[in-house]
XYZ file of C-alpha atoms in Angstrom:
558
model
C 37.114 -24.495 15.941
C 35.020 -25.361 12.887
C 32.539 -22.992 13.992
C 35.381 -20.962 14.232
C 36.793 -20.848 10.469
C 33.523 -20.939 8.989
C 32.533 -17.613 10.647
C 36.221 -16.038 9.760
C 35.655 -17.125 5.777
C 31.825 -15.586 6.242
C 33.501 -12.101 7.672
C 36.306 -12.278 4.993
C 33.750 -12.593 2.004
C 32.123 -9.717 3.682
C 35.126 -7.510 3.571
C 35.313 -9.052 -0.050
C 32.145 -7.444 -1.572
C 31.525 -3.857 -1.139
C 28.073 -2.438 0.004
C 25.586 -3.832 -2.751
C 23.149 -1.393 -4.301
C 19.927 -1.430 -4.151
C 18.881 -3.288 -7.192
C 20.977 -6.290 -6.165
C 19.692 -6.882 -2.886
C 15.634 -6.775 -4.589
C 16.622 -8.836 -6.688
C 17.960 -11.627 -4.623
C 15.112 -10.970 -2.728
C 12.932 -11.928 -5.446
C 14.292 -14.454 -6.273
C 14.142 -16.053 -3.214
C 10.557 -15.435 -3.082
C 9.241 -16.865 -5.895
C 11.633 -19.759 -6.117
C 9.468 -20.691 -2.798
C 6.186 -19.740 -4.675
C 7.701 -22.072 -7.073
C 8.250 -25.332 -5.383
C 4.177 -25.442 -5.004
C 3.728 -26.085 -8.349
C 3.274 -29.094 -11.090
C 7.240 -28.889 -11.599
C 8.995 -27.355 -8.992
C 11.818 -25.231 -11.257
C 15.535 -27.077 -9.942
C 16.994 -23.842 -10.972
C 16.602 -19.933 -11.858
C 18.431 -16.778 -12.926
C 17.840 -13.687 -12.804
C 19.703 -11.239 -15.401
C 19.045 -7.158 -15.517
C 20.609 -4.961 -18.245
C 21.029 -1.623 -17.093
C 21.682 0.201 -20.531
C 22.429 3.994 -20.757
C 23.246 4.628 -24.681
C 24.130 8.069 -26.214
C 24.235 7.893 -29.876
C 25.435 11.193 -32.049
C 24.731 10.686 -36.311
C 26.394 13.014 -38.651
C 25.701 13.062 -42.457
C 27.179 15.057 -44.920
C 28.748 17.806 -42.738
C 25.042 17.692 -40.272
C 24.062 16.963 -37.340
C 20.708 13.872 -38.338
C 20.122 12.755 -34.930
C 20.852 12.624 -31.329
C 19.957 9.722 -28.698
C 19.820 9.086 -25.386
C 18.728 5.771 -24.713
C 18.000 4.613 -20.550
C 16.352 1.549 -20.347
C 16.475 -1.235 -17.056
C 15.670 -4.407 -18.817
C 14.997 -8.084 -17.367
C 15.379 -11.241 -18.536
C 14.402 -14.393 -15.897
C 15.812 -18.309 -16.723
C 13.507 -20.951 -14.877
C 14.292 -24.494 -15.508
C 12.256 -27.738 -14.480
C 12.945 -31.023 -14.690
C 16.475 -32.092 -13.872
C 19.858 -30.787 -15.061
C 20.353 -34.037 -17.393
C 16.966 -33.165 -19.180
C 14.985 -29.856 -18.665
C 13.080 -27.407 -20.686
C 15.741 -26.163 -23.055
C 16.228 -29.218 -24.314
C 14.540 -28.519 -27.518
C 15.060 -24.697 -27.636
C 17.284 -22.135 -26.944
C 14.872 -19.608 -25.057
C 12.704 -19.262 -22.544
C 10.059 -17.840 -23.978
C 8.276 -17.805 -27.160
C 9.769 -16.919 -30.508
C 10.424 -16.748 -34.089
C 12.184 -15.975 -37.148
C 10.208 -13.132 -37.380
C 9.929 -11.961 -33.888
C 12.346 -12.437 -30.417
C 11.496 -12.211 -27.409
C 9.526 -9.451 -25.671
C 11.273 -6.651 -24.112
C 10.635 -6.681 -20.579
C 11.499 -2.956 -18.547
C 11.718 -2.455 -14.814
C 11.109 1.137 -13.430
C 14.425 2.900 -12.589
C 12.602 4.546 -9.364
C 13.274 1.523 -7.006
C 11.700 3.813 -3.678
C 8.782 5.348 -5.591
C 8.007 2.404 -8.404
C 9.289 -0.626 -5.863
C 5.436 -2.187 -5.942
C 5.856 -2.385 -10.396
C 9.057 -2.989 -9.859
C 8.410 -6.542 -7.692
C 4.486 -6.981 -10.081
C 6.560 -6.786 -13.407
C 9.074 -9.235 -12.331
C 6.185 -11.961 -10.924
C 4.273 -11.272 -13.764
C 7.433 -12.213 -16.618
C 8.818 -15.457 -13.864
C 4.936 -16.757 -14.177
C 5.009 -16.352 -17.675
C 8.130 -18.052 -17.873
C 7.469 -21.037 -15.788
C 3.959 -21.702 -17.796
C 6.206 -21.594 -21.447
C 8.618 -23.783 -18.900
C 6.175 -26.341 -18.625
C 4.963 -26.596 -22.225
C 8.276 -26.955 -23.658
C 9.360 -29.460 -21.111
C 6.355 -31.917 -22.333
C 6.356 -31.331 -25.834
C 10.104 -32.461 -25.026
C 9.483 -35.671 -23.121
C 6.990 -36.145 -25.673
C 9.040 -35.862 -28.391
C 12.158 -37.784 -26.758
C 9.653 -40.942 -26.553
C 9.161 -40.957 -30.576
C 11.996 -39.834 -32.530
C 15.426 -41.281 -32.890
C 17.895 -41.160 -30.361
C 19.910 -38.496 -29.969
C 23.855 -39.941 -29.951
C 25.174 -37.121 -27.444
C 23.997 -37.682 -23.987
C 25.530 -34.939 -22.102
C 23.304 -33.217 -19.255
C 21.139 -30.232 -20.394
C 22.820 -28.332 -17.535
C 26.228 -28.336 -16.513
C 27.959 -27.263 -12.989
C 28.999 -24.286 -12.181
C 30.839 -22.229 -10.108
C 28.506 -19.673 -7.926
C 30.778 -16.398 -8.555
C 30.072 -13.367 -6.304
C 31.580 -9.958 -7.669
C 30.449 -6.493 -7.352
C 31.763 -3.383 -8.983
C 30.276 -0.122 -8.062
C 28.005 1.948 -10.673
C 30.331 4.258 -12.347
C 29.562 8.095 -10.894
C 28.209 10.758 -13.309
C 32.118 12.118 -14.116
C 33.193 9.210 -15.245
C 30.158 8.677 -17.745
C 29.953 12.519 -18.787
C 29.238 13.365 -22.522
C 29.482 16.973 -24.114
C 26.994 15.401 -26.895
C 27.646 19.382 -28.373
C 31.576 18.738 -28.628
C 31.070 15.176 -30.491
C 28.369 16.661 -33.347
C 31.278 19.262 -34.404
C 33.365 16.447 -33.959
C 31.022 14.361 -36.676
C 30.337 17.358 -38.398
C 33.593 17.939 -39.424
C 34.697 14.234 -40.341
C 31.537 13.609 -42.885
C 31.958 17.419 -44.137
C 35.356 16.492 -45.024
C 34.331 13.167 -47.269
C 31.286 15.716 -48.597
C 34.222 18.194 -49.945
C 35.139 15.043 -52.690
C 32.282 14.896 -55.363
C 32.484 11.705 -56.065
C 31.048 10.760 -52.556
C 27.323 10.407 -52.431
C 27.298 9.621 -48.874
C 29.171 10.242 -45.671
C 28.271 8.965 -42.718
C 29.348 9.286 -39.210
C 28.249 7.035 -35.433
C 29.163 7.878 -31.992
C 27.547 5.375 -29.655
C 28.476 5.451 -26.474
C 27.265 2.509 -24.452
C 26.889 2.260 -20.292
C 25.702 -1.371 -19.534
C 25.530 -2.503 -15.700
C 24.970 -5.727 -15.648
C 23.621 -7.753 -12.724
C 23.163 -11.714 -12.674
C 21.686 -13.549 -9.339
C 20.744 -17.041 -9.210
C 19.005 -19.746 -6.946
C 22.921 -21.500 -6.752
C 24.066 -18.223 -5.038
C 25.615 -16.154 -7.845
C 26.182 -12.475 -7.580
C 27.123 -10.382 -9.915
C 27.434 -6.573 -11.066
C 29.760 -5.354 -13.397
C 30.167 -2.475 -15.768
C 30.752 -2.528 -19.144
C 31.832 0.457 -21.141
C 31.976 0.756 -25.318
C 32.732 3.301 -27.332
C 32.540 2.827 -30.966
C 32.659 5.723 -33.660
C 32.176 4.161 -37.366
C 32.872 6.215 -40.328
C 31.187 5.388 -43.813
C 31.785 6.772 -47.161
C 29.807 5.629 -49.815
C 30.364 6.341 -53.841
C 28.484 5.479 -56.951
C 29.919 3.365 -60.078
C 28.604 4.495 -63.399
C 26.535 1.242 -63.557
C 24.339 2.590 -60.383
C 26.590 -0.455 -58.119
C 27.018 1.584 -54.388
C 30.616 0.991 -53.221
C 30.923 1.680 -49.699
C 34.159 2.410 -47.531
C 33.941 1.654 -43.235
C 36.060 2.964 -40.482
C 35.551 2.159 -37.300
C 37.208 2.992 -33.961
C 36.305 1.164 -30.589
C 37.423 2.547 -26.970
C 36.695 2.048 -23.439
C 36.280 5.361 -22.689
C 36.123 8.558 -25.027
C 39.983 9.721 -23.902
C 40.666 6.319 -25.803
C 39.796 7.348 -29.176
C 42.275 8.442 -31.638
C 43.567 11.650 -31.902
C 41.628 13.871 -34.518
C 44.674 14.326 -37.027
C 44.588 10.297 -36.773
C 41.008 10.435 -37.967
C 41.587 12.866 -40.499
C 44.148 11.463 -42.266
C 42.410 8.059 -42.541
C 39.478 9.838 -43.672
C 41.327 11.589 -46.475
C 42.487 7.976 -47.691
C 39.375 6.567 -47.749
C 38.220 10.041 -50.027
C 41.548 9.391 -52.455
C 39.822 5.387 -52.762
C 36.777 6.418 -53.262
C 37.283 8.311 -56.041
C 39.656 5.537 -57.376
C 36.575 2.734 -56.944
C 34.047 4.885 -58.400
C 35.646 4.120 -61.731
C 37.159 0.877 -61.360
C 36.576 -2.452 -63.387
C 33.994 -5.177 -62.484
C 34.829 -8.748 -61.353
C 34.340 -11.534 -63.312
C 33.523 -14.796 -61.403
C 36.966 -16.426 -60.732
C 38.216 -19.288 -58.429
C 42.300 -19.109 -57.982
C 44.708 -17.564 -55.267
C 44.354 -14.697 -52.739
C 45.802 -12.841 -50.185
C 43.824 -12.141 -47.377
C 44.963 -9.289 -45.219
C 44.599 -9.209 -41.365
C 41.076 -7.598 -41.058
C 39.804 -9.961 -43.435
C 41.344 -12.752 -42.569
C 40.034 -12.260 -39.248
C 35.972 -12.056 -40.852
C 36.874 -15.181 -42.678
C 38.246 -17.138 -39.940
C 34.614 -15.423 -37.506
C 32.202 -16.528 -40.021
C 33.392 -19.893 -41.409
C 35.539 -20.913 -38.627
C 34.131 -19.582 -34.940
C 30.718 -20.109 -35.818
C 31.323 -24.005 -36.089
C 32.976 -24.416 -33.108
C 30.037 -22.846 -30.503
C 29.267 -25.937 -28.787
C 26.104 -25.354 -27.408
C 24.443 -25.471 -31.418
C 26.091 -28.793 -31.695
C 23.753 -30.554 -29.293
C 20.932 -30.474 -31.654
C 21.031 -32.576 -34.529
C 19.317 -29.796 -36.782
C 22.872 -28.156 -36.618
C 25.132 -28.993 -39.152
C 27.845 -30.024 -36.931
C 30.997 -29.718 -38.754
C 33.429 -29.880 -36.009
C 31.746 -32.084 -33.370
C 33.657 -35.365 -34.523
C 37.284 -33.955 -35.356
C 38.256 -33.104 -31.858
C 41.993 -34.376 -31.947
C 42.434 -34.638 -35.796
C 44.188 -31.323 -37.586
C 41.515 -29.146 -39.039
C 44.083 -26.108 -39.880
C 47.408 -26.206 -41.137
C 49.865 -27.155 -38.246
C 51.252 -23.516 -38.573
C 47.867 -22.311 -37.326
C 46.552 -21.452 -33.866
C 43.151 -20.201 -32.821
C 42.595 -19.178 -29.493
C 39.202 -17.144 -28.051
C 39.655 -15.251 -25.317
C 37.620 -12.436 -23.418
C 39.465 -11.753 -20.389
C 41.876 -9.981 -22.922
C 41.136 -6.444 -22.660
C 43.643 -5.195 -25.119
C 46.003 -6.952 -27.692
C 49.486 -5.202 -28.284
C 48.062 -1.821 -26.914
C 44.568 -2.350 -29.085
C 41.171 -2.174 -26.956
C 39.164 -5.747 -27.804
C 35.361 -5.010 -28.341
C 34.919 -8.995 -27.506
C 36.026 -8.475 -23.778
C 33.969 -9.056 -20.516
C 34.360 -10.688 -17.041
C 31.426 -12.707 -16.942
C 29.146 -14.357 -19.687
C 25.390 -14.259 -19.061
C 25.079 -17.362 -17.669
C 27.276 -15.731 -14.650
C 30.521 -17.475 -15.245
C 33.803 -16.558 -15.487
C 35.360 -16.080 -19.055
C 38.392 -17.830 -20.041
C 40.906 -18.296 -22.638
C 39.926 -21.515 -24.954
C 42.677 -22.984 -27.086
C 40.742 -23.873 -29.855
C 42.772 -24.918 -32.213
C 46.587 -25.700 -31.286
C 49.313 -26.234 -34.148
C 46.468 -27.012 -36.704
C 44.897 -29.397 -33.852
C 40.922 -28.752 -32.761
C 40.956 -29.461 -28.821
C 37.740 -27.410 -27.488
C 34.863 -25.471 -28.267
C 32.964 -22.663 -26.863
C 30.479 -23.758 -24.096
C 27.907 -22.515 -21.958
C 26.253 -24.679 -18.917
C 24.613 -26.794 -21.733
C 27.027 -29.721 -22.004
C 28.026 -31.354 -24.755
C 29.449 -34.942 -25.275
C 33.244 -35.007 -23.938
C 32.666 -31.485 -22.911
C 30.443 -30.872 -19.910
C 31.543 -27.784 -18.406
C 30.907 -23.825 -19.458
C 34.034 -21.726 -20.652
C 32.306 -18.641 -20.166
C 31.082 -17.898 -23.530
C 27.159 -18.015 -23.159
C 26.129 -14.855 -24.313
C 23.268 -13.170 -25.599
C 21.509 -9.390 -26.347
C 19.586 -7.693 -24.200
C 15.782 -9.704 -24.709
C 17.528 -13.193 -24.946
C 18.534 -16.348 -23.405
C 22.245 -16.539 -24.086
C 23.757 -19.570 -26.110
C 27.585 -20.044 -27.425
C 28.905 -17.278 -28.615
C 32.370 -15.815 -30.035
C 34.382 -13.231 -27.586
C 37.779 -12.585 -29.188
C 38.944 -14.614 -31.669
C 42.973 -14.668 -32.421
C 44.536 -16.614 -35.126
C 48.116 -16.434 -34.517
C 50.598 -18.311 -36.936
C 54.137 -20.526 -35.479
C 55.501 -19.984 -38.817
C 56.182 -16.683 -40.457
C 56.320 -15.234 -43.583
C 56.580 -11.559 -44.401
C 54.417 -9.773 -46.723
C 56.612 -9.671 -49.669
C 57.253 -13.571 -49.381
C 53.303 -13.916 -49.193
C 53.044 -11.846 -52.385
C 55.741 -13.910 -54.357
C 53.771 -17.237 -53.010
C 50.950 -16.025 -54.352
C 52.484 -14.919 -58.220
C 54.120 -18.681 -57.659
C 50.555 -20.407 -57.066
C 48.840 -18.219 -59.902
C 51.365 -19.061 -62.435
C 51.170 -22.109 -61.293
C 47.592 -22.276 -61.571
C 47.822 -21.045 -65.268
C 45.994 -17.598 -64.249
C 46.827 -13.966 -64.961
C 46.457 -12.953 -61.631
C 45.532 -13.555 -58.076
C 43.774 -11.117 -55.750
C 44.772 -8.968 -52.721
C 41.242 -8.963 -50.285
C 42.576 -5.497 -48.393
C 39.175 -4.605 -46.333
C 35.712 -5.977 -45.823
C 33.012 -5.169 -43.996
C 31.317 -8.614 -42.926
C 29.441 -11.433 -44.013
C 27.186 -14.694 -42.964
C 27.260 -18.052 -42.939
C 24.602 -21.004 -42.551
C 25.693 -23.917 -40.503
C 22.556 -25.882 -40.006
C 22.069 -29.250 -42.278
C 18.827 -28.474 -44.197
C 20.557 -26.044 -46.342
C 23.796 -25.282 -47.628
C 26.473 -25.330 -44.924
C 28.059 -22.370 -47.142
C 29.658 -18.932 -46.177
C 29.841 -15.572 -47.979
C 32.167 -12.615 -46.770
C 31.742 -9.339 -48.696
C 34.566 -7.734 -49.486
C 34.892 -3.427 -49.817
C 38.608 -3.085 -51.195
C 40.434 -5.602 -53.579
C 42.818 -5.698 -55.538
C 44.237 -8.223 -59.064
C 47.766 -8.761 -58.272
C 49.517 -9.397 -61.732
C 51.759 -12.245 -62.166
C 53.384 -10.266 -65.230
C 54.669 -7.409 -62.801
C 51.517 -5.273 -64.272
C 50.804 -2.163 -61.504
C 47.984 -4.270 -58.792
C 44.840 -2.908 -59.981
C 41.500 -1.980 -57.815
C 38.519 -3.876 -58.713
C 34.533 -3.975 -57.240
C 31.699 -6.007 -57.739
C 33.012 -9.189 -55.986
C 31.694 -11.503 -53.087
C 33.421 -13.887 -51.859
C 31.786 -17.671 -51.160
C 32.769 -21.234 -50.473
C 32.236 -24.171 -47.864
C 34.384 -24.528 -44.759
C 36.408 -27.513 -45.362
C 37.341 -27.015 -48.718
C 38.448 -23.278 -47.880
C 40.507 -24.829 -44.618
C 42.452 -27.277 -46.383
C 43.318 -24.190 -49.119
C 45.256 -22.227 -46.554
C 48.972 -22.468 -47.637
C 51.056 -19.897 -45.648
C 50.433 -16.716 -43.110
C 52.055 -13.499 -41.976
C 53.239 -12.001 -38.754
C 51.958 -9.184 -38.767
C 47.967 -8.735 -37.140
C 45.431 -7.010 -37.527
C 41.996 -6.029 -35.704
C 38.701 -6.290 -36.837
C 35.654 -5.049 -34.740
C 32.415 -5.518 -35.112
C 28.914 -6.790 -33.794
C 27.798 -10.767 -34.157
C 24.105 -11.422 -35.109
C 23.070 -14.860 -34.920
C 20.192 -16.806 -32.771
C 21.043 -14.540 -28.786
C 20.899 -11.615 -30.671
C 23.893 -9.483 -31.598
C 26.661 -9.372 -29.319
C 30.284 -7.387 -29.765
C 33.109 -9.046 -30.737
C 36.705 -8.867 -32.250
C 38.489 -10.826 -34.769
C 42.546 -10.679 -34.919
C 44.854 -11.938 -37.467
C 47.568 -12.101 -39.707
C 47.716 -11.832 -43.416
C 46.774 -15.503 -44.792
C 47.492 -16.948 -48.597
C 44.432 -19.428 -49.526
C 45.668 -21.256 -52.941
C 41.677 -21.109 -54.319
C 38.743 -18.844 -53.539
C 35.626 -18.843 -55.067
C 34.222 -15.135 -55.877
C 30.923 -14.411 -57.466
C 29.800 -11.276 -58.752
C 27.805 -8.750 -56.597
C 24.090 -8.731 -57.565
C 23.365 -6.225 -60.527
C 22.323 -2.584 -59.362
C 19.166 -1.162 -59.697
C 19.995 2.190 -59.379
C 20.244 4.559 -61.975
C 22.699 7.031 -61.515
C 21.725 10.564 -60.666
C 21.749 12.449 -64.374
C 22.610 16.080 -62.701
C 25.969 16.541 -60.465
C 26.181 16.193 -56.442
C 25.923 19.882 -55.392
């Protein structure tokens, strides 16, 4: 009867997963094979993974009201994981990747023919020839690491190097031809026409316009019996306007629309009415006044909220960097003490697709270390309870949450998905702007500032340096405590430490909003999306932008 049932669950998981392709099955059956070739050696690996980016990229540039370029990008790209030594200490104990690199260079970029009957001989050569390079950089960094473990201090967290997990199998069939079509000729008059339209204002010096249109496959097999392929489709047109300040300071505008397919877009009147906005501010920051240096109130509006809370907030709670003592480890002791107002709730999330109707550029099934995504309640009511993990465990935290992930080349680590900062305790924006006259008069200052859009920043978290962040604002405004008209300003960055800034959150909105973009940090650069609500912070410190060192062009644009 046992027989019985274990044949039945065998057929079922048959019926389960479709036909595999091609690619899946060699690579399963390379794996096998040199896990075997493996087990002969000094250190027999306990574990390897296999990971293969299929990327098909079509990228359309517009300048000015022409056509600059047009891409088509098809690469098959592997990336092989060998670990020896045990799951409680291996390899990556001391390092991140697999394979040599440095601040100056990652690692090597490693294609596989995309003729699997006519290429199949490269095709199995390349991959032997990258899993022996890997397992002889295996064994040097696994004795430099016992070597080092036997002199220096003891590290206090004790958790395993690798974590259990779940062996998922999932296949999703490679998308047909139709349903990756692109009339590159439609999107270049589509381009055309959006940066002609900023070219009609004079007072633009640049427009700029970016179609990529990515086609990832994505296949992950390992030695614990994972099987994976899935598709991952991202659309992302970003609009840039750029004008010049008398002083020679460039003052830059962004737009930027993400989709899952290119029916998701916004309509072109949409477009075009955003784009004659951002020509009316242009115009209006071209002449407006510098920023002083100033530490008081702000409003932060959703968008930028939501690169404030990315950059000084996620980035200290990706477990896997907390392992190493090098990191600066702000977080790693507060689990269960209130780090956030108790109106304040962060959650990450990739299985999220789409928020209120909104396509999420931080969404996938499966992280690169082949598990399954899930939510993480982060913080909870102002309470930290969790952190984003991979396999690599971490003390009171030794299982993955899905959110190792990592570019193309690398070996994934923790990494952000989408981030949502929701609020239990509302205020609308006209209550948020009276707080914040309240707080400056309060403060003795003339005026506060509205941060409306920004286009990024950075932050260092590691304990060697300044544990500091700096977000760089593109549209902000002095709100007056004397009822003055608010008033546009440029010229302004905006800097702090993470504590400090946490504990100077006083009060947030209901109302969200989105901001996508692309992470860089030590995997490479991964997508991601930041949502929030409007937040009052009773002091910010801003700095002036460093001084141009441009002169001005002495003869009109034509």
């Amino acid at each position: 009867m046992k027989k019985f049932i274990l044949l039945l669950a065998s057929l079922l998981a048959s019926l389960l997963l479709p036909a595999q392709d091609k690619m899946l099955d060699l690579l399963k059956g390379e794996l096998k094979s040199q896990m075997a070739t493996l087990q002969k050696g000094e250190y027999p690996p306990y574990y390897m993974n296999y990971r293969v980016i299929d990327n098909f990229t079509r990228t359309v540039r517009s300048s000015m009201g022409a056509t600059t370029s047009v891409e088509e990008e098809k690469q098959i790209i592997f990336v092989p994981q060998v670990r020896i030594g045990s799951p409680e200490f291996d390899n990556f104990h001391e390092t991140q990747n697999g394979v040599l690199t440095n601040r100056f260079a990652g690692p090597p970029t490693i294609l596989l023919p995309s003729d699997l009957t006519n290429g199949l001989d490269a095709f199995k050569e390349t991959i032997r020839e990258e899993v022996n390079s890997r397992y002889k950089y295996a064994k040097k960094t696994y004795e430099a690491a016992k070597a080092k473990s036997g002199v220096k201090v003891e590290n206090e967290d004790k958790s395993p190097d690798f974590t259990p997990a779940k062996a998922e199998k999932y296949f999703e069939p490679a998308l047909s031809a139709d349903k990756i079509a692109f009339d590159t000729d439609l999107w270049q008059k589509k381009l055309n026409k959006y940066t002609a339209l900023l070219a009609e204002n004079k007072d633009v010096i640049g427009a700029n316009a970016t179609l990529n249109y990515k086609i990832w496959r994505k296949y992950f097999v390992s030695t614990e019996g994972a099987e994976i392929a899935e598709n991952r489709v991202y659309v992302v047109l970003s609009i840039k306007g750029t004008t010049m300040a008398d002083d020679g300071m460039e003052l830059p505008l962004n737009k930027s629309y993400m989709a899952f397919s290119l029916d998701e877009l916004p309509s072109e009147a949409l477009i075009i009415k955003d784009l004659k906005a951002m020509s009316t501010k242009l115009s209006e920051l071209k002449v407006a006044p510098l920023v002083q240096p100033f530490t008081g109130p702000s409003l932060l509006s959703g968008s930028a909220s939501g690169v404030f809370f990315h950059e000084i907030f996620g980035h200290r709670v990706e477990g896997q960097k907390m392992k190493s003592d090098s990191d600066g480890q702000t977080f790693k002791n507060m689990v269960g003490e209130y780090v956030l107002p108790k109106n304040l709730s962060v959650y990450m999330d990739p299985t999220m697709k789409k928020y209120h109707g909104n396509p999420l550029n931080g969404h996938y099934i499966f992280d690169d270390q082949g598990v399954r995504g899930e939510r993480v309640e982060v913080v909870k009511d102002g309470k930290l309870l969790n952190f984003l993990m991979t396999r690599t465990g971490l003390n009171g935290f030794l299982r993955s949450n899905g959110h190792a992930r990592a570019e193309f080349e690398y070996d994934p680590t923790s990494r952000q998905s989408n981030l949502i900062v929701e609020t239990n305790n509302y205020k609308s924006d006209a209550e948020l702007r009276k707080m914040l006259i309240d707080e400056a008069k309060q403060q003795g200052k003339e005026y506060g500032y509205f941060f409306k859009s920004v286009t990024g920043g950075f932050t260092q978290t590691g304990r060697t340096g300044a544990n500091s962040f700096n977000v760089t604002p593109l549209e902000v405004y002095r709100i007056y405590v004397d009822g003055r008209k608010d008033e546009l300003v440029r010229g302004v960055d905006m800097i702090g430490t993470p504590l400090s800034m946490f504990s100077n959150i006083d009060a947030a909105g209901g109302d969200f909003e989105i901001f996508t973009g692309t992470c860089g940090a030590s995997s490479g650069n991964v997508p991601v999306t930041a949502i929030s609500p409007t937040i009052l912070v009773n002091k910010v410190e801003l700095q002036k932008k460093a001084k141009p060192t441009v002169t001005p062009a002495l003869l009109p644009r034509p």
